[in-house]
Coordinates of C-alpha atoms in Angstrom, one line a residue:
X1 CA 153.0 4.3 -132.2
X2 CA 150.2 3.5 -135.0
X3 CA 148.0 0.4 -134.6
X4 CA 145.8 -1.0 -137.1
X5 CA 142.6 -2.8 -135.7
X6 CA 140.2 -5.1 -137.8
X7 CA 137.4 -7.6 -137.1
X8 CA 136.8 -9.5 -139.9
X9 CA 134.6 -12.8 -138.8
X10 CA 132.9 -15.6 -140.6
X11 CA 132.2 -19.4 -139.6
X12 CA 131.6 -21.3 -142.5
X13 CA 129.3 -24.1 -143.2
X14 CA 130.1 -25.6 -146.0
X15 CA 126.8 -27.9 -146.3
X16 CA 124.9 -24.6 -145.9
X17 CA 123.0 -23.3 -149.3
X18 CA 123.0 -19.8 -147.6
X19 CA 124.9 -17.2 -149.7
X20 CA 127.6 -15.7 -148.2
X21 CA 128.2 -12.1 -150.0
X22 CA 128.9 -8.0 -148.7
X23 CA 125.1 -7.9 -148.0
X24 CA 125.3 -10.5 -145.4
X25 CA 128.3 -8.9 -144.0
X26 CA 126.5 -5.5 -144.6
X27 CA 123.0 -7.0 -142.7
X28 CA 124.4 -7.7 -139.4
X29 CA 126.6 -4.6 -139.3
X30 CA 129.8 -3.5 -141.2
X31 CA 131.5 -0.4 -139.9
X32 CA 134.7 1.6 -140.7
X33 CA 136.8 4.2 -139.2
X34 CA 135.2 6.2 -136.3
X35 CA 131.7 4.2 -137.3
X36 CA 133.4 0.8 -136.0
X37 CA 134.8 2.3 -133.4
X38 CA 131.5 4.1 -132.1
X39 CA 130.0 0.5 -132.5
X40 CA 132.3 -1.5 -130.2
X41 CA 134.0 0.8 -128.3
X42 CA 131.7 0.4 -125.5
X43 CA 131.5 -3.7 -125.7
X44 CA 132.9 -6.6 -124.2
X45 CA 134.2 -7.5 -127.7
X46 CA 138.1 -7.7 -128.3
X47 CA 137.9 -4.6 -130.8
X48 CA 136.6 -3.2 -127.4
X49 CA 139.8 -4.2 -125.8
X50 CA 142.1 -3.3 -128.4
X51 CA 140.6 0.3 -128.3
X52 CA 141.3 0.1 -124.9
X53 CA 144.9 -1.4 -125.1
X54 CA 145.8 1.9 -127.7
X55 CA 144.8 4.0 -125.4
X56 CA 146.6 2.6 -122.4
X57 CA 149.7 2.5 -124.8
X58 CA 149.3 5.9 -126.6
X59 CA 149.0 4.4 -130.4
X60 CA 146.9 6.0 -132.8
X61 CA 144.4 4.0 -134.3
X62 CA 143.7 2.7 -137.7
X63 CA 140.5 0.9 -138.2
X64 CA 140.1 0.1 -141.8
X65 CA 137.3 -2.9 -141.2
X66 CA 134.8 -4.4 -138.5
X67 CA 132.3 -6.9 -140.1
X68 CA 130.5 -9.9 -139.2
X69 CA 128.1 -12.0 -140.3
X70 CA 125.8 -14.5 -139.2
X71 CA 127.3 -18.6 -140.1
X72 CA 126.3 -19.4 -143.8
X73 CA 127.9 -20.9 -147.0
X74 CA 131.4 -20.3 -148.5
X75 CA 132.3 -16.5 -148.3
X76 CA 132.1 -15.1 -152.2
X77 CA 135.2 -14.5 -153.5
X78 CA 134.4 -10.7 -154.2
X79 CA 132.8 -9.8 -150.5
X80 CA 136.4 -11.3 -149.6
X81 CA 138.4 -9.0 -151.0
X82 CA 136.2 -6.1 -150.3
X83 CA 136.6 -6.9 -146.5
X84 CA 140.1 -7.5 -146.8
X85 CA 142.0 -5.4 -149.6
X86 CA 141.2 -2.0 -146.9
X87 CA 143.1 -4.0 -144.0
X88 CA 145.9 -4.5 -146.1
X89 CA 145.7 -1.1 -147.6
X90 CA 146.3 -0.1 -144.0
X91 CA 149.0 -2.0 -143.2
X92 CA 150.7 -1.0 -146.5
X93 CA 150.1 2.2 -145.6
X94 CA 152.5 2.2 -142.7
X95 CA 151.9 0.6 -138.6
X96 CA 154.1 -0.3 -136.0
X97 CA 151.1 -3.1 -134.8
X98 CA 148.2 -5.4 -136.0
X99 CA 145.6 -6.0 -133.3
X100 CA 143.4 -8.8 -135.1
X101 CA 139.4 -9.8 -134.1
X102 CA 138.9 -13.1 -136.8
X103 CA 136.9 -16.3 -136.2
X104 CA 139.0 -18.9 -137.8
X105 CA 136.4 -21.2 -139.6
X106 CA 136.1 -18.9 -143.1
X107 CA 135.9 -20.5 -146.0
X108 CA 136.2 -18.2 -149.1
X109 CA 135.1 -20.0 -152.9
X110 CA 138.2 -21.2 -154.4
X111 CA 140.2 -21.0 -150.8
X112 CA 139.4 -22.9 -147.5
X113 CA 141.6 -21.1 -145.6
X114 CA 140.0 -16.9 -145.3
X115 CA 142.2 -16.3 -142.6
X116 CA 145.3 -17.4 -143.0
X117 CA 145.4 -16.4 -146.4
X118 CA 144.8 -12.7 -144.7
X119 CA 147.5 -13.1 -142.3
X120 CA 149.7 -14.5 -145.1
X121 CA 149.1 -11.6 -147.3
X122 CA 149.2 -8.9 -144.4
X123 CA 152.9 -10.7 -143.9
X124 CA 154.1 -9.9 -147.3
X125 CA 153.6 -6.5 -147.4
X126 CA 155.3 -6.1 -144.3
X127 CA 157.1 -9.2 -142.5
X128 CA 158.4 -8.1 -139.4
X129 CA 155.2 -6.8 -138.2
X130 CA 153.7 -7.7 -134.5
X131 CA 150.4 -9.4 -135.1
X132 CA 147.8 -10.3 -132.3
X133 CA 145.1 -12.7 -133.6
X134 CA 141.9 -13.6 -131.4
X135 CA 139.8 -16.5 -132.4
X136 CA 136.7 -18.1 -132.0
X137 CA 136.9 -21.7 -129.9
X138 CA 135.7 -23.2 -133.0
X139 CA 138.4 -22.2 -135.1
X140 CA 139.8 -24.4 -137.4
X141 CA 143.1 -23.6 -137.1
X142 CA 146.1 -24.2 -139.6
X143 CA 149.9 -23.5 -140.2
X144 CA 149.1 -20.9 -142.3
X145 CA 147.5 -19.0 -139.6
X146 CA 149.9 -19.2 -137.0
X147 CA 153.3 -19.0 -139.2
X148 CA 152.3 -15.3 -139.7
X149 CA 151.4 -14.2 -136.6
X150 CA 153.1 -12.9 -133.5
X151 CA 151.0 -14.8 -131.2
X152 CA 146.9 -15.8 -130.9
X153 CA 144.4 -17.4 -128.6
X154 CA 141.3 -18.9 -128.7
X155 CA 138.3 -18.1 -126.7
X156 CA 138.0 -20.4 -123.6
X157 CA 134.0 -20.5 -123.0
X158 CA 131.2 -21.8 -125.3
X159 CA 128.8 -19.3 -125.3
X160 CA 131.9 -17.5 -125.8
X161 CA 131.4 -14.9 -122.6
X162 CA 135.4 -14.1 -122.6
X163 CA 135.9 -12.8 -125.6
X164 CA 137.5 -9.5 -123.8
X165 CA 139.7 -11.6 -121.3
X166 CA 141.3 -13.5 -124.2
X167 CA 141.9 -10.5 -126.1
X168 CA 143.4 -8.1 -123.5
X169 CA 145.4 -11.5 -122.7
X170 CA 146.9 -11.7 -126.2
X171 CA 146.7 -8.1 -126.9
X172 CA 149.0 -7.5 -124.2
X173 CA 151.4 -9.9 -125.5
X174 CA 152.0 -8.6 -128.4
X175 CA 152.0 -5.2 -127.3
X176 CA 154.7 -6.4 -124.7
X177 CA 156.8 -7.2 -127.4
X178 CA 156.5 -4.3 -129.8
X179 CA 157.2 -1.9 -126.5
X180 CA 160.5 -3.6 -126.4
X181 CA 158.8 -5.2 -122.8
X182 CA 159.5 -8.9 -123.9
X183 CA 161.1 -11.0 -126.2
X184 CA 159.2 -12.6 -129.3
X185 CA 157.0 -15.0 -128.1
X186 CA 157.4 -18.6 -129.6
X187 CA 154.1 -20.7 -130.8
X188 CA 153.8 -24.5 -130.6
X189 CA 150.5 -26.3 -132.7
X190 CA 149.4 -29.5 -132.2
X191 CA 146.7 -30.7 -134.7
X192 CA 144.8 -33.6 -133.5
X193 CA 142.8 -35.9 -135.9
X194 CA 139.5 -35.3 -134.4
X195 CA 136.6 -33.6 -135.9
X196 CA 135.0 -33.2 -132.6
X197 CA 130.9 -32.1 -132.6
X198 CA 130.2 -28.4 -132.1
X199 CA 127.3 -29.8 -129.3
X200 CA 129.8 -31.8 -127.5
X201 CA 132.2 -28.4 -127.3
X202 CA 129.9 -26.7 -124.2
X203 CA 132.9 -25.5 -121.9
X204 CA 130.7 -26.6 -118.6
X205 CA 130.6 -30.1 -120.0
X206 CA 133.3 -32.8 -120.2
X207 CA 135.1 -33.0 -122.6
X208 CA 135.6 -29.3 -123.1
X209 CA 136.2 -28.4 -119.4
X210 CA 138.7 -30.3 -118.8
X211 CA 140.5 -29.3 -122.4
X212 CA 140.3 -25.9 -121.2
X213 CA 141.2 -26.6 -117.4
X214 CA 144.5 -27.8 -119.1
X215 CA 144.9 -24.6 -120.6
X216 CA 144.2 -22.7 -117.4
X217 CA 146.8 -24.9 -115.8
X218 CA 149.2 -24.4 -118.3
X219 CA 148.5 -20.9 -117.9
X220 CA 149.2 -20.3 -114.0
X221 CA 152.4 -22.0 -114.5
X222 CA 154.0 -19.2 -116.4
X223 CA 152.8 -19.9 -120.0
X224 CA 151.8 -16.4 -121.7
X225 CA 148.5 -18.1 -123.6
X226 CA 146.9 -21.5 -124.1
X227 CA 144.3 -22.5 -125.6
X228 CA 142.2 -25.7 -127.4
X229 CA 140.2 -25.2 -130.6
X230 CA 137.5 -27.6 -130.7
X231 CA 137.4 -26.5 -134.8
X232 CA 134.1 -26.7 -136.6
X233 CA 133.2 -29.9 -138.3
X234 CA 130.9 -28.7 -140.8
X235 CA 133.5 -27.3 -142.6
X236 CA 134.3 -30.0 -145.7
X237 CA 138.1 -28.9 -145.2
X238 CA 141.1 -30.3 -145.4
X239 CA 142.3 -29.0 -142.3
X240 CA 139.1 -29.0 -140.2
X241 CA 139.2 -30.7 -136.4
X242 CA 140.5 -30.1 -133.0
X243 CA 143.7 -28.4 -132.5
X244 CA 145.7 -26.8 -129.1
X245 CA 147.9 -23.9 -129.5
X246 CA 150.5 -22.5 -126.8
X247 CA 152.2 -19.4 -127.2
X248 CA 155.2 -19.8 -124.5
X249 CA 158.1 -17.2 -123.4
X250 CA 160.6 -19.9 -125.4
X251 CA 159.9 -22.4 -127.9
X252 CA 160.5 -25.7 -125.3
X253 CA 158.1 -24.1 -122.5
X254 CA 155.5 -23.3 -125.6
X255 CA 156.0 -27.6 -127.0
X256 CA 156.1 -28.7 -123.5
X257 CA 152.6 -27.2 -122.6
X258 CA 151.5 -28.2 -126.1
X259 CA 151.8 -31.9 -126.0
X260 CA 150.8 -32.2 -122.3
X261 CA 147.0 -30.6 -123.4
X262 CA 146.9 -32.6 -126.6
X263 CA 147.4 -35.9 -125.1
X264 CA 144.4 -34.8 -122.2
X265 CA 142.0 -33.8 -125.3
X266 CA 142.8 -37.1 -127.3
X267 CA 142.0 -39.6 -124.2
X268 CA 138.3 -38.3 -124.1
X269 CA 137.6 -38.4 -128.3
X270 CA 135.1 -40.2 -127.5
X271 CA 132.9 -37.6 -125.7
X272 CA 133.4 -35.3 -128.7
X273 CA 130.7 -37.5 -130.3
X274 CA 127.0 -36.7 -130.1
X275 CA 124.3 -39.8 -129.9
X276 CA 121.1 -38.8 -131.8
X277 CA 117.8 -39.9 -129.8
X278 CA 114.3 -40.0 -131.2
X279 CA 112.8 -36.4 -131.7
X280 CA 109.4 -38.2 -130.7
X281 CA 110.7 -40.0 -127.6
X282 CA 112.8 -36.7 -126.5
X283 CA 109.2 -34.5 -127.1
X284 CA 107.4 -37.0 -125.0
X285 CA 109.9 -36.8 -122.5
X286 CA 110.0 -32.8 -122.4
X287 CA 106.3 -32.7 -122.2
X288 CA 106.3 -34.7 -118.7
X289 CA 109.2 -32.7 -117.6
X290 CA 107.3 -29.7 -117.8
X291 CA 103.4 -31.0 -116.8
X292 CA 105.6 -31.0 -113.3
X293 CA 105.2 -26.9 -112.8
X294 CA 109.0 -26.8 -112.4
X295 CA 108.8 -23.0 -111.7
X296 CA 110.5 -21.9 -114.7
X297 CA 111.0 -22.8 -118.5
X298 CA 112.4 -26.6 -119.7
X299 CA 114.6 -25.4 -122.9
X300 CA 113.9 -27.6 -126.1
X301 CA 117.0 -27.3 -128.5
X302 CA 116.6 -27.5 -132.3
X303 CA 120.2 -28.0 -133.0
X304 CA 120.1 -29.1 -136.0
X305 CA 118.7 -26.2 -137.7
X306 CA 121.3 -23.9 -135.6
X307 CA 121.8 -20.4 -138.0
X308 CA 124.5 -20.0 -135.2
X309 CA 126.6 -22.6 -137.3
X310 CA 125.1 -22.0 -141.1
X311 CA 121.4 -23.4 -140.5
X312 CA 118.8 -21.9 -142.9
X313 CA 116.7 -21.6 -139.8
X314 CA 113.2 -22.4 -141.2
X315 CA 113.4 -25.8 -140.7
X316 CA 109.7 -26.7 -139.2
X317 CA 110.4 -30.5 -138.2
X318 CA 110.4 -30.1 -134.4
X319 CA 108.3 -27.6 -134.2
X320 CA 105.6 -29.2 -136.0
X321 CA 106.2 -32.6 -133.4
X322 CA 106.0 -29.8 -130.6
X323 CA 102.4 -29.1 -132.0
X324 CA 102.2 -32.4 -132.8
X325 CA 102.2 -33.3 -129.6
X326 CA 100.3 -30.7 -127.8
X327 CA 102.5 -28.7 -125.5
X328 CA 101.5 -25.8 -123.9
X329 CA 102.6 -22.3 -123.7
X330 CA 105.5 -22.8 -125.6
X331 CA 108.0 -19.5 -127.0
X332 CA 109.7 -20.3 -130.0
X333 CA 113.0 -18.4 -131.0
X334 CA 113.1 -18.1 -134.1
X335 CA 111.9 -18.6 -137.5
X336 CA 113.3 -17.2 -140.4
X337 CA 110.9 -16.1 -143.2
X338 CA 111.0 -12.8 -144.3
X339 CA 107.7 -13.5 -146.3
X340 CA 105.5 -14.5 -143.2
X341 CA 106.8 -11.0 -141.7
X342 CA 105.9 -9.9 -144.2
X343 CA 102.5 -10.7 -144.7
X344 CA 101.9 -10.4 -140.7
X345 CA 102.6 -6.7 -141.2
X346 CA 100.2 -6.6 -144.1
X347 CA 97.9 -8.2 -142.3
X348 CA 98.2 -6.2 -139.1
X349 CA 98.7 -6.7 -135.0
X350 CA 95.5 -8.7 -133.8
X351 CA 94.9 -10.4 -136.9
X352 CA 93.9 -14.2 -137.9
X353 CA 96.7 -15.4 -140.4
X354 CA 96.8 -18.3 -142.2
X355 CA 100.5 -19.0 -143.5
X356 CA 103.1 -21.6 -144.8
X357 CA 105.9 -20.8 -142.6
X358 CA 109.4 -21.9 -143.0
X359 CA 110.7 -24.1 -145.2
X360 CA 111.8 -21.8 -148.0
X361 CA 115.2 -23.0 -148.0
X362 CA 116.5 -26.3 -149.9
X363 CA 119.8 -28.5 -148.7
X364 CA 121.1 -30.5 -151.5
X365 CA 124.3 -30.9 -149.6
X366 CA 122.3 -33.4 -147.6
X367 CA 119.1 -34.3 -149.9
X368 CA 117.0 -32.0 -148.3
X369 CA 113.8 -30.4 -149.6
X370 CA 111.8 -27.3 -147.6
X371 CA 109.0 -28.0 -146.0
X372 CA 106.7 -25.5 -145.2
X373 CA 104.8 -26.1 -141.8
X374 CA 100.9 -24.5 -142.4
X375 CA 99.8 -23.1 -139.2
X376 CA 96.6 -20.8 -138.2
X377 CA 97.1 -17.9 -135.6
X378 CA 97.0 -14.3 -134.4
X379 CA 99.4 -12.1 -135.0
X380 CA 100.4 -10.8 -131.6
X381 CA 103.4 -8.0 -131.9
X382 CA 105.2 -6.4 -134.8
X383 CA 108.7 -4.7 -134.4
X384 CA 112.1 -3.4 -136.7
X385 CA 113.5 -6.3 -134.6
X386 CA 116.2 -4.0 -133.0
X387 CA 117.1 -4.2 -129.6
X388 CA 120.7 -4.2 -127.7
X389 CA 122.3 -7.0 -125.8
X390 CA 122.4 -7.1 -122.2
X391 CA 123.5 -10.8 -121.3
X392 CA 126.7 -11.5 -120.9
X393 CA 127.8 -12.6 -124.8
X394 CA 127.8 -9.8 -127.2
X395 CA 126.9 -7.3 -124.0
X396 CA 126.3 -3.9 -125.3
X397 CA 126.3 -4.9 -129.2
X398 CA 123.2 -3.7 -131.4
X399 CA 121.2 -6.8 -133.0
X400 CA 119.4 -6.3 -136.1
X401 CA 117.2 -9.4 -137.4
X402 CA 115.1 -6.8 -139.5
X403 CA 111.4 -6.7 -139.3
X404 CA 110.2 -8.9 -136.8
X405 CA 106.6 -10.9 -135.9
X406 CA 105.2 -13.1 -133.4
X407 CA 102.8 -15.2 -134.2
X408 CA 100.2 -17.2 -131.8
X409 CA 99.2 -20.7 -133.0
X410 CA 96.1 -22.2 -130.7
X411 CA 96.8 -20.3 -128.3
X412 CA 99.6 -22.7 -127.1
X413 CA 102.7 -21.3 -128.8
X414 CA 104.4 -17.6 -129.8
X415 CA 106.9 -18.4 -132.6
X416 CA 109.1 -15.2 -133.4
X417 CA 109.5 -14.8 -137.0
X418 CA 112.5 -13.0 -138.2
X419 CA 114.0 -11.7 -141.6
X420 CA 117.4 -11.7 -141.1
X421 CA 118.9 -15.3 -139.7
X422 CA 119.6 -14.5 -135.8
X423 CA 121.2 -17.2 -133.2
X424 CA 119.0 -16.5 -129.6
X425 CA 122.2 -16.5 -127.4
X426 CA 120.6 -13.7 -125.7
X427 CA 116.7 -13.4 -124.0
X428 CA 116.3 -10.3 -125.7
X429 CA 115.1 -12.2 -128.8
X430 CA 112.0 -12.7 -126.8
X431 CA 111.8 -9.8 -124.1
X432 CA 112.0 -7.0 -127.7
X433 CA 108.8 -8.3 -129.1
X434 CA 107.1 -8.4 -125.6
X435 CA 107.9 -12.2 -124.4
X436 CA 108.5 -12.6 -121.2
X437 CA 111.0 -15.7 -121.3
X438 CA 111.0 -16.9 -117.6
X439 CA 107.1 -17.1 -117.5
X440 CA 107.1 -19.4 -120.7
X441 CA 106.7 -23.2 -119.8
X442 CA 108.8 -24.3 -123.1
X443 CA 111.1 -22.5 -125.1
X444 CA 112.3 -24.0 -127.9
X445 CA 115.7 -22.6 -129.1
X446 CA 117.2 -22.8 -132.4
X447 CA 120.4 -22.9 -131.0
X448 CA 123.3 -25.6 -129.9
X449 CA 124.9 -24.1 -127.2
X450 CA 125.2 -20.4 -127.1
X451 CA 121.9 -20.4 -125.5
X452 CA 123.7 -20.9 -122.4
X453 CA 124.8 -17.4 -122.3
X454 CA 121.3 -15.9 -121.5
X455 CA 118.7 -18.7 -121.1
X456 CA 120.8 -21.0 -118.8
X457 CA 120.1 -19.0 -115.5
X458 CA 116.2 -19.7 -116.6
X459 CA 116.1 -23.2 -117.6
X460 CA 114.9 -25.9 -115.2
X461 CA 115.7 -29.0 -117.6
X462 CA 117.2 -28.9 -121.1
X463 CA 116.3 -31.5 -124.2
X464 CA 118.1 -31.8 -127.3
X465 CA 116.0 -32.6 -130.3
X466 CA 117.4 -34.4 -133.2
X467 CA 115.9 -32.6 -136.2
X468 CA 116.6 -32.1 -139.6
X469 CA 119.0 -29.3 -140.7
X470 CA 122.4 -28.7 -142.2
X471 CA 123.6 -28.3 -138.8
X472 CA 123.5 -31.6 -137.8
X473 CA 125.1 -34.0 -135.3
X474 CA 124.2 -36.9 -137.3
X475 CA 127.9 -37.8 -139.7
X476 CA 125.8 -40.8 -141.3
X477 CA 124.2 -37.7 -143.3
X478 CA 127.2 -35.9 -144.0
X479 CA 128.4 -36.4 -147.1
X480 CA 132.6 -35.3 -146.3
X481 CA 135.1 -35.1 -149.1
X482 CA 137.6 -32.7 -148.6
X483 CA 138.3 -33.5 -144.3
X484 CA 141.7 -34.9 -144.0
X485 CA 141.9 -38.7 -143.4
X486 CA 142.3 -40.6 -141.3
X487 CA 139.9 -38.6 -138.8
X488 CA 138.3 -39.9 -135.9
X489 CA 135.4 -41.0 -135.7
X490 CA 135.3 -41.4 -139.3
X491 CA 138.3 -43.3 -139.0
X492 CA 139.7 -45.8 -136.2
X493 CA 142.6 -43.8 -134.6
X494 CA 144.2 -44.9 -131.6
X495 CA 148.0 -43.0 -131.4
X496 CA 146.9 -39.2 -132.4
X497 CA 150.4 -38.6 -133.2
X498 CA 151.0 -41.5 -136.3
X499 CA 147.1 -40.3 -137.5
X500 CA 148.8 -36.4 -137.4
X501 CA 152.1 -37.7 -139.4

């Protein structure tokens, strides 16, 4: 038996100005052959588990492509093909299996659909082939993607700390069938006309845990896999929004289980929509949490400048209402500006600095301009920014954010600086250049939800500050033109099933 195994992952922001080519791809870590395989053998990731799965079933392994990188703008049409054209260069090449890692939210210039244009193309060179597909929970997913595929699932946490589960889940599946083990399984998809809000998609929160509940349920009756896409809204696609997926052991058992979770996610819409507060208010409010000596850190989120879903990450709005405002020992993950590192290295460790930090990075998708913050302080610790995740998302995966500072402002706040864009799902981001995270009294996060994955266990109270960004909860900004209509809630929809026809 001969497997081929590829990662190829991307979420999309279409709002974001950040350029999306091989570099980016080649930045946070593009392997091939015995190289990806040295790189994620050992994790919790599904290329992890499929490695694992070959082995258990005695395939030889083809592994033509494993590349990430970080949420940014459309994918260039040329860095497309180079990540794809060796996958299907494999598979022309001759396999009895696919075993797939993809995200589901890539949108390539000229084509809004990376990913099922890949499965498409992988099912024209050879159509009969068993395909498993993992996906990210934000997925947008479309026809295209599951008419050619054997079977996929979703991830069923946000931070997504089950990445492996899912995989060996479907994996299994699939491998079931090609072994002759099982029939084919059948697929049911159920698009709903809801572009639910990435920071209402927190599986430990309604309306996500009940979604995925539904799936679980689903699941202990007999149903092979399950699961609900909450999709990812700041994609200006056609087929962005929320969509359930069932992959049952006949086509009525796979529809059955399909419309019974879709009509549970459609009677809480309403919670998939955030309500912005006033980043002044919220500060204020933070500042008396945490003048209570709670014992532990209260986590301040600047969402809207999330690189974790395509923010440039130098956005300096809440951070300058943090200093603003006067709050004390405060960590700040992290700042993108390759220039401040820069000139923090130039300048050396103990250092006085004067620099305009952030705001290198212009938004005309939403009328944005950068604006640099200028702040005073010392520079404190300078690192390659390397270090290797030990939380429970990513676990075991090498981060790169390149050459890395920290630098102290009044002696009341450590802002990390970073030169490549890096989401801080993981206390690492702090603990590699010396921060002790737990001891902080603030730390403000740019991050929506994946901070869960490392910092929850710390945090003693959570606020989320409404910022500026092109990660943004705020749909008055967003300028859509491409979403289908009608949508909710940028439409009135009450029967999901009329909106859907």
């Amino acid at each position: 038996m001969k497997l081929v195994l590829a990662m190829v992952k991307h979420e999309t922001n279409t709002f974001s100005p950040l350029v999306t080519d091989f570099a980016r791809f080649e930045a946070w870590g593009l392997y091939t052959g015995q190289a990806a395989i040295d790189a994620y053998g050992k994790t919790n990731m599904p290329l992890g588990v499929y490695l694992n799965l070959a082995r258990e079933y005695g395939a030889e392994v083809v592994l033509p492509m494993a590349a990430e990188a970080m949420p940014s703008g459309p994918v260039t049409a040329d860095a497309y093909k180079r990540l794809t054209d060796p996958i299907l260069e494999a598979v022309r090449a001759g396999c009895d299996g696919c075993l797939l890692d993809l995200h589901g939210a890539m949108a390539v210039e000229g084509l809004e659909d990376g990913e099922g244009t890949l499965l498409e193309n992988i099912r024209k060179i050879a159509p009969d082939l068993p395909i498993a597909v993992t996906l990210d929970l934000h997925c947008n997913l479309t026809p295209k993607m599951v008419n050619n595929c054997t079977a996929l699932i979703g991830y069923k946490t946000y931070p997504h700390v089950d990445m492996d589960v899912v995989a060996g889940q479907v994996g299994r599946v699939v491998m079931d069938f090609l072994a002759g083990k099982r029939a084919k399984p059948a697929m049911a998809l159920r698009q709903l006309p809801l572009l639910s809000q990435t920071l209402c998609q927190g599986t430990d929160d309604e309306p996500m845990k009940s979604a995925i509940q539904a799936c679980v349920d689903e699941e202990a009756k007999g149903l092979p896999c399950a699961s609900v896409f909450g999709g990812f809204a700041m994609a200006d696609i056609t087929e962005a929004g929320t969509t359930v997926i069932t992959v049952g052991n006949d086509q009525k058992q796979a529809d059955t289980a399909a419309d019974a979770i879709a009509a549970k996610v459609w009677d809480k819409r309403d919670l998939h929509i955030y309500q912005h507060r006033d980043l002044g208010d919220t500060v204020a409010k933070a500042k008396q949490t945490g003048a209570k000596n709670l014992g532990g850190p209260v986590i301040l989120l600047d969402h809207a400048d999330n690189c974790g879903s395509g923010g440039t990450q130098d956005v300096m709005m809440v951070i300058a209402e943090v200093l603003k405002q006067g709050l004390e020992d405060v960590a700040v993950g992290a700042v993108w500006d390759p220039a401040a590192v820069e000139a923090m290295q130039k300048a050396g460790v103990g250092a006085t600095v004067t620099l305009d930090l952030g705001g290198k990075s212009d938004m005309p998708s939403l009328k944005l301009k950068g604006k640099p913050l200028k702040v005073t302080g010392k520079v404190k610790t300078l690192t390659d920014g390397e270090w290797i995740v030990r939380g429970p998302m990513y676990t075991g995966y090498k981060v790169m954010m390149g050459p890395t500072a920290v630098l102290e402002v009044d002696g009341r706040m450590q802002i990390v600086i970073v030169s490549r864009h890096h989401e801080p799902w993981d206390t690492g981001v702090f603990r590699s250049v010396g921060i002790e995270p737990e001891h902080k009294k603030f730390l403000l996060l740019k991050s929506r939800i994946h901070y869960r994955a490392g910092f929850a266990p710390l945090a003693k109270a959570t606020f989320t500050l409404d910022g500026e960004g092109v990660t943004t909860s705020d749909n008055s900004i967003i300028p859509y033109r491409n979403v289908r209509r009608p949508i909710y809630p940028l439409d009135k929809i009450n029967d999901w099933q009329d909106a859907a026809k």
